[in-house]
């Protein structure tokens, strides 16, 4: 419940510094509904709740956190990251632990700059497609043997979520991977309401990875094309590869494989090399 205007007189007898949730919402440029939500999440709890009426009250000093939440959310920063930033700012002062807030905010800045760079690359690709048409790719046929692997899986909610799900799978494998891991992404040819994503670590002497499944990646004849550029533009090369198969009457057998050649930690996005592969049913 929230305090009506008439409750303000009663509240002055308790503490002159307290503001009703409506007053605080106006001060913080948030809605009452948002304040209730943030309180439920533990991000911004009321300074005092009247035990008799359930009315919620805030202190003016809490406006800093409220405004910080609003600014971070306007940048689409996820709520768990907002919580990390706020927990750091609340540790500042005599404790000397303010560096945690700076570190959390630096990670936010890095993520936003990476996202801005991704959007700029996407716009440049869109301009190129509109000006010159869809890009092509040099496609070759190769024969691959079956390969032992361990596979970790995730579920992407949307096509835009595939990058997150793939990164999560890679992180799980990299925690136990050898120095030069052979990683292969596995993606369905057709997208449904949710999209199963898997990443395989191939080779011999494979490590134990919690939650990973042993598997054999099937061999056979594959159509393959090299993608040079950022991962978020692989769909352009995948289109060219699938179009090549369709034009020649080849029936693709999923999943679409992405063999990651470059180390993204040391290679600029525009120079990343990824081999895309589709197994052909009629060429085995």
Coordinates of C-alpha atoms in Angstrom, one line a residue:
X1 CA 0.0 0.0 0.0
X2 CA 1.1 3.6 -0.6
X3 CA 0.6 6.7 1.5
X4 CA -2.2 9.2 0.6
X5 CA -1.5 12.8 0.8
X6 CA -3.2 13.0 4.2
X7 CA -0.7 10.6 5.6
X8 CA 2.1 13.2 5.4
X9 CA 1.1 15.0 8.5
X10 CA 1.2 11.8 10.5
X11 CA 4.6 11.0 9.1
X12 CA 6.2 14.3 10.2
X13 CA 5.8 13.0 13.7
X14 CA 7.9 10.0 12.8
X15 CA 10.8 11.6 10.8
X16 CA 10.8 14.8 8.8
X17 CA 13.3 13.2 6.3
X18 CA 10.9 10.5 5.1
X19 CA 9.0 10.9 1.9
X20 CA 5.9 9.0 0.7
X21 CA 6.4 6.7 -2.2
X22 CA 4.5 9.1 -4.4
X23 CA 6.7 12.0 -3.4
X24 CA 9.9 9.9 -3.8
X25 CA 8.8 8.6 -7.2
X26 CA 8.3 12.2 -8.5
X27 CA 11.8 13.2 -7.1
X28 CA 13.5 10.1 -8.6
X29 CA 11.7 10.4 -12.0
X30 CA 10.3 6.8 -11.6
X31 CA 6.8 5.4 -11.4
X32 CA 5.4 4.0 -8.2
X33 CA 5.1 0.7 -10.0
X34 CA 8.8 0.7 -10.8
X35 CA 9.7 1.5 -7.1
X36 CA 7.6 -1.4 -6.0
X37 CA 9.3 -3.7 -8.5
X38 CA 12.8 -2.6 -7.5
X39 CA 11.9 -3.1 -3.8
X40 CA 10.7 -6.6 -4.6
X41 CA 14.1 -7.3 -6.3
X42 CA 16.0 -5.8 -3.4
X43 CA 17.5 -3.1 -5.5
X44 CA 15.8 -0.1 -3.7
X45 CA 13.9 -1.0 -0.6
X46 CA 11.9 1.6 1.4
X47 CA 13.6 3.2 4.3
X48 CA 10.5 2.5 6.5
X49 CA 7.2 0.7 6.1
X50 CA 4.5 1.6 8.5
X51 CA 3.6 -1.7 10.3
X52 CA 0.0 -0.6 10.8
X53 CA -0.9 0.7 7.3
X54 CA 1.8 -0.9 5.1
X55 CA 2.6 2.5 3.6
X56 CA 6.1 2.8 2.2
X57 CA 8.4 5.7 2.8
X58 CA 11.8 6.6 1.4
X59 CA 14.6 9.0 2.3
X60 CA 15.7 11.8 0.0
X61 CA 19.3 10.4 0.1
X62 CA 18.0 7.3 -1.7
X63 CA 17.4 9.4 -4.8
X64 CA 21.0 8.8 -5.9
X65 CA 20.4 5.0 -6.2
X66 CA 17.0 5.6 -7.8
X67 CA 18.4 7.9 -10.4
X68 CA 21.3 5.5 -11.0
X69 CA 18.9 2.7 -11.6
X70 CA 16.9 4.8 -14.0
X71 CA 20.0 5.8 -16.0
X72 CA 21.3 2.2 -16.2
X73 CA 18.0 0.8 -17.3
X74 CA 17.7 3.5 -20.0
X75 CA 20.9 1.9 -21.4
X76 CA 19.3 -1.5 -21.3
X77 CA 21.7 -2.7 -18.6
X78 CA 20.4 -6.0 -17.1
X79 CA 19.0 -5.8 -13.6
X80 CA 21.7 -8.2 -12.1
X81 CA 24.4 -5.8 -13.4
X82 CA 22.5 -2.8 -12.0
X83 CA 22.6 -4.6 -8.6
X84 CA 26.3 -5.1 -8.9
X85 CA 26.9 -1.4 -9.6
X86 CA 24.7 -0.3 -6.8
X87 CA 26.2 -2.7 -4.3
X88 CA 29.6 -1.2 -5.1
X89 CA 28.4 2.4 -4.7
X90 CA 26.8 1.5 -1.3
X91 CA 30.2 0.3 -0.1
X92 CA 32.0 3.6 -0.7
X93 CA 33.0 5.9 2.1
X94 CA 35.0 5.0 5.2
X95 CA 35.2 1.3 4.2
X96 CA 37.5 2.2 1.2
X97 CA 35.7 -0.3 -1.0
X98 CA 34.5 2.0 -3.7
X99 CA 36.6 0.3 -6.4
X100 CA 34.0 -2.4 -6.7
X101 CA 31.5 0.2 -8.0
X102 CA 34.1 1.5 -10.5
X103 CA 34.9 -2.0 -11.7
X104 CA 31.2 -2.8 -12.2
X105 CA 30.6 0.5 -14.0
X106 CA 33.7 -0.1 -16.2
X107 CA 32.3 -3.5 -17.2
X108 CA 29.0 -1.8 -18.1
X109 CA 31.0 0.7 -20.2
X110 CA 32.9 -2.0 -22.0
X111 CA 29.7 -3.9 -22.8
X112 CA 28.0 -0.8 -24.1
X113 CA 31.0 0.1 -26.3
X114 CA 31.1 -3.5 -27.7
X115 CA 27.4 -3.3 -28.4
X116 CA 27.8 0.1 -30.1
X117 CA 30.6 -1.3 -32.2
X118 CA 28.4 -4.3 -33.2
X119 CA 25.5 -2.0 -34.2
X120 CA 27.9 0.1 -36.3
X121 CA 29.1 -3.1 -38.1
X122 CA 25.6 -4.2 -38.7
X123 CA 24.7 -0.8 -40.2
X124 CA 27.7 -0.9 -42.5
X125 CA 26.7 -4.4 -43.6
X126 CA 23.1 -3.3 -44.2
X127 CA 24.3 -0.3 -46.3
X128 CA 26.5 -2.7 -48.3
X129 CA 23.7 -5.2 -48.9
X130 CA 21.3 -2.4 -50.0
X131 CA 23.9 -0.9 -52.3
X132 CA 25.4 -4.1 -53.9
X133 CA 23.1 -7.0 -53.0
X134 CA 23.7 -10.1 -50.9
X135 CA 27.3 -11.2 -50.5
X136 CA 28.5 -14.5 -52.1
X137 CA 30.9 -17.1 -50.7
X138 CA 33.3 -19.5 -52.2
X139 CA 31.9 -22.9 -51.4
X140 CA 33.9 -26.2 -51.6
X141 CA 33.1 -29.8 -50.9
X142 CA 35.2 -31.6 -48.2
X143 CA 35.1 -35.1 -46.7
X144 CA 35.2 -35.2 -42.9
X145 CA 35.6 -38.2 -40.6
X146 CA 33.5 -38.8 -37.5
X147 CA 34.9 -36.9 -34.6
X148 CA 34.6 -37.7 -30.9
X149 CA 33.5 -34.7 -28.9
X150 CA 31.9 -33.4 -25.7
X151 CA 29.0 -31.1 -26.1
X152 CA 27.4 -28.5 -23.9
X153 CA 24.0 -27.0 -24.7
X154 CA 21.9 -24.0 -24.1
X155 CA 18.6 -22.6 -25.3
X156 CA 18.3 -19.2 -27.1
X157 CA 14.9 -17.5 -26.7
X158 CA 15.2 -15.6 -30.0
X159 CA 17.7 -15.4 -32.9
X160 CA 19.1 -12.3 -31.3
X161 CA 19.8 -14.4 -28.2
X162 CA 22.0 -17.0 -30.0
X163 CA 25.2 -15.0 -29.3
X164 CA 24.6 -15.1 -25.6
X165 CA 23.7 -18.8 -25.6
X166 CA 26.8 -19.6 -27.7
X167 CA 29.1 -17.6 -25.4
X168 CA 27.7 -19.3 -22.4
X169 CA 28.5 -22.8 -23.9
X170 CA 32.0 -21.7 -24.9
X171 CA 32.7 -20.4 -21.4
X172 CA 31.8 -23.7 -19.9
X173 CA 34.1 -25.6 -22.2
X174 CA 36.9 -23.1 -22.0
X175 CA 37.1 -23.5 -18.2
X176 CA 38.4 -27.1 -18.7
X177 CA 39.6 -26.9 -22.3
X178 CA 43.2 -27.6 -23.5
X179 CA 45.4 -24.6 -24.5
X180 CA 44.3 -24.7 -28.2
X181 CA 40.7 -26.1 -28.1
X182 CA 38.9 -27.1 -31.3
X183 CA 35.5 -25.7 -30.8
X184 CA 32.5 -26.2 -33.1
X185 CA 29.2 -24.5 -32.8
X186 CA 26.1 -26.5 -33.7
X187 CA 23.0 -24.7 -34.8
X188 CA 19.6 -25.9 -36.2
X189 CA 18.9 -25.1 -39.9
X190 CA 15.4 -24.0 -39.0
X191 CA 14.4 -21.8 -36.1
X192 CA 11.5 -22.5 -33.8
X193 CA 10.0 -20.5 -30.9
X194 CA 13.2 -21.3 -29.0
X195 CA 16.5 -22.3 -30.5
X196 CA 18.7 -25.1 -29.2
X197 CA 22.4 -24.1 -29.3
X198 CA 25.3 -26.4 -28.7
X199 CA 29.1 -26.1 -28.8
X200 CA 31.3 -29.1 -29.1
X201 CA 34.9 -29.6 -28.0
X202 CA 36.5 -32.1 -30.4
X203 CA 39.6 -34.2 -30.3
X204 CA 41.2 -36.9 -28.2
X205 CA 41.8 -37.0 -24.5
X206 CA 38.8 -34.7 -23.9
X207 CA 38.5 -33.2 -20.4
X208 CA 35.6 -33.8 -18.0
X209 CA 33.2 -30.9 -18.1
X210 CA 30.2 -30.8 -15.7
X211 CA 27.0 -31.1 -17.7
X212 CA 28.7 -31.9 -21.0
X213 CA 27.5 -34.9 -23.0
X214 CA 29.9 -37.3 -24.9
X215 CA 29.1 -37.4 -28.6
X216 CA 30.3 -38.3 -32.1
X217 CA 30.0 -35.6 -34.7
X218 CA 29.0 -37.5 -37.9
X219 CA 31.4 -37.6 -40.8
X220 CA 30.5 -37.4 -44.5
X221 CA 30.6 -34.9 -47.3
X222 CA 30.2 -31.3 -46.3
X223 CA 29.7 -28.0 -48.2
X224 CA 31.9 -25.5 -46.5
X225 CA 32.6 -21.8 -46.8
X226 CA 34.9 -19.5 -44.8
X227 CA 33.5 -16.5 -43.0
X228 CA 36.0 -13.7 -42.3
X229 CA 34.5 -11.1 -40.0
X230 CA 32.6 -10.7 -36.8
X231 CA 30.5 -13.5 -35.4
X232 CA 27.3 -11.4 -35.5
X233 CA 27.5 -11.3 -39.3
X234 CA 27.9 -15.1 -39.8
X235 CA 24.3 -15.3 -41.0
X236 CA 25.4 -13.6 -44.3
X237 CA 27.8 -16.4 -45.1
X238 CA 25.3 -19.0 -43.8
X239 CA 22.8 -17.6 -46.3
X240 CA 25.3 -17.9 -49.2
X241 CA 26.2 -21.5 -48.2
X242 CA 22.5 -22.6 -48.0
X243 CA 21.7 -20.8 -51.2
X244 CA 24.6 -22.7 -52.9
X245 CA 23.2 -26.0 -51.7
X246 CA 19.7 -25.1 -52.9
X247 CA 20.8 -24.0 -56.3
X248 CA 22.6 -27.3 -56.9
X249 CA 19.8 -29.5 -55.4
X250 CA 21.8 -30.7 -52.4
X251 CA 19.7 -31.7 -49.4
X252 CA 21.4 -30.3 -46.2
X253 CA 21.5 -32.4 -43.1
X254 CA 21.7 -30.2 -40.0
X255 CA 23.0 -28.9 -37.8
X256 CA 24.9 -26.0 -39.3
X257 CA 28.5 -26.2 -38.0
X258 CA 30.7 -23.3 -37.2
X259 CA 34.3 -24.2 -36.7
X260 CA 36.1 -21.4 -34.8
X261 CA 39.6 -20.9 -36.2
X262 CA 40.6 -17.6 -34.6
X263 CA 40.9 -16.6 -30.9
X264 CA 38.5 -13.7 -30.4
X265 CA 40.6 -12.6 -27.4
X266 CA 43.6 -11.8 -29.7
X267 CA 42.0 -11.3 -33.1
X268 CA 40.1 -8.1 -34.2
X269 CA 36.4 -8.8 -35.1
X270 CA 36.9 -8.0 -38.8
X271 CA 39.7 -10.7 -39.0
X272 CA 38.0 -13.5 -37.2
X273 CA 37.9 -16.7 -39.3
X274 CA 35.1 -19.2 -39.0
X275 CA 34.5 -22.2 -41.2
X276 CA 30.8 -22.9 -41.9
X277 CA 29.9 -26.5 -42.8
X278 CA 26.7 -28.3 -43.8
X279 CA 26.6 -32.1 -44.2
X280 CA 25.0 -33.2 -47.5
X281 CA 22.5 -36.1 -47.3
X282 CA 22.9 -37.1 -50.9
X283 CA 26.7 -37.1 -51.0
X284 CA 27.5 -39.5 -48.2

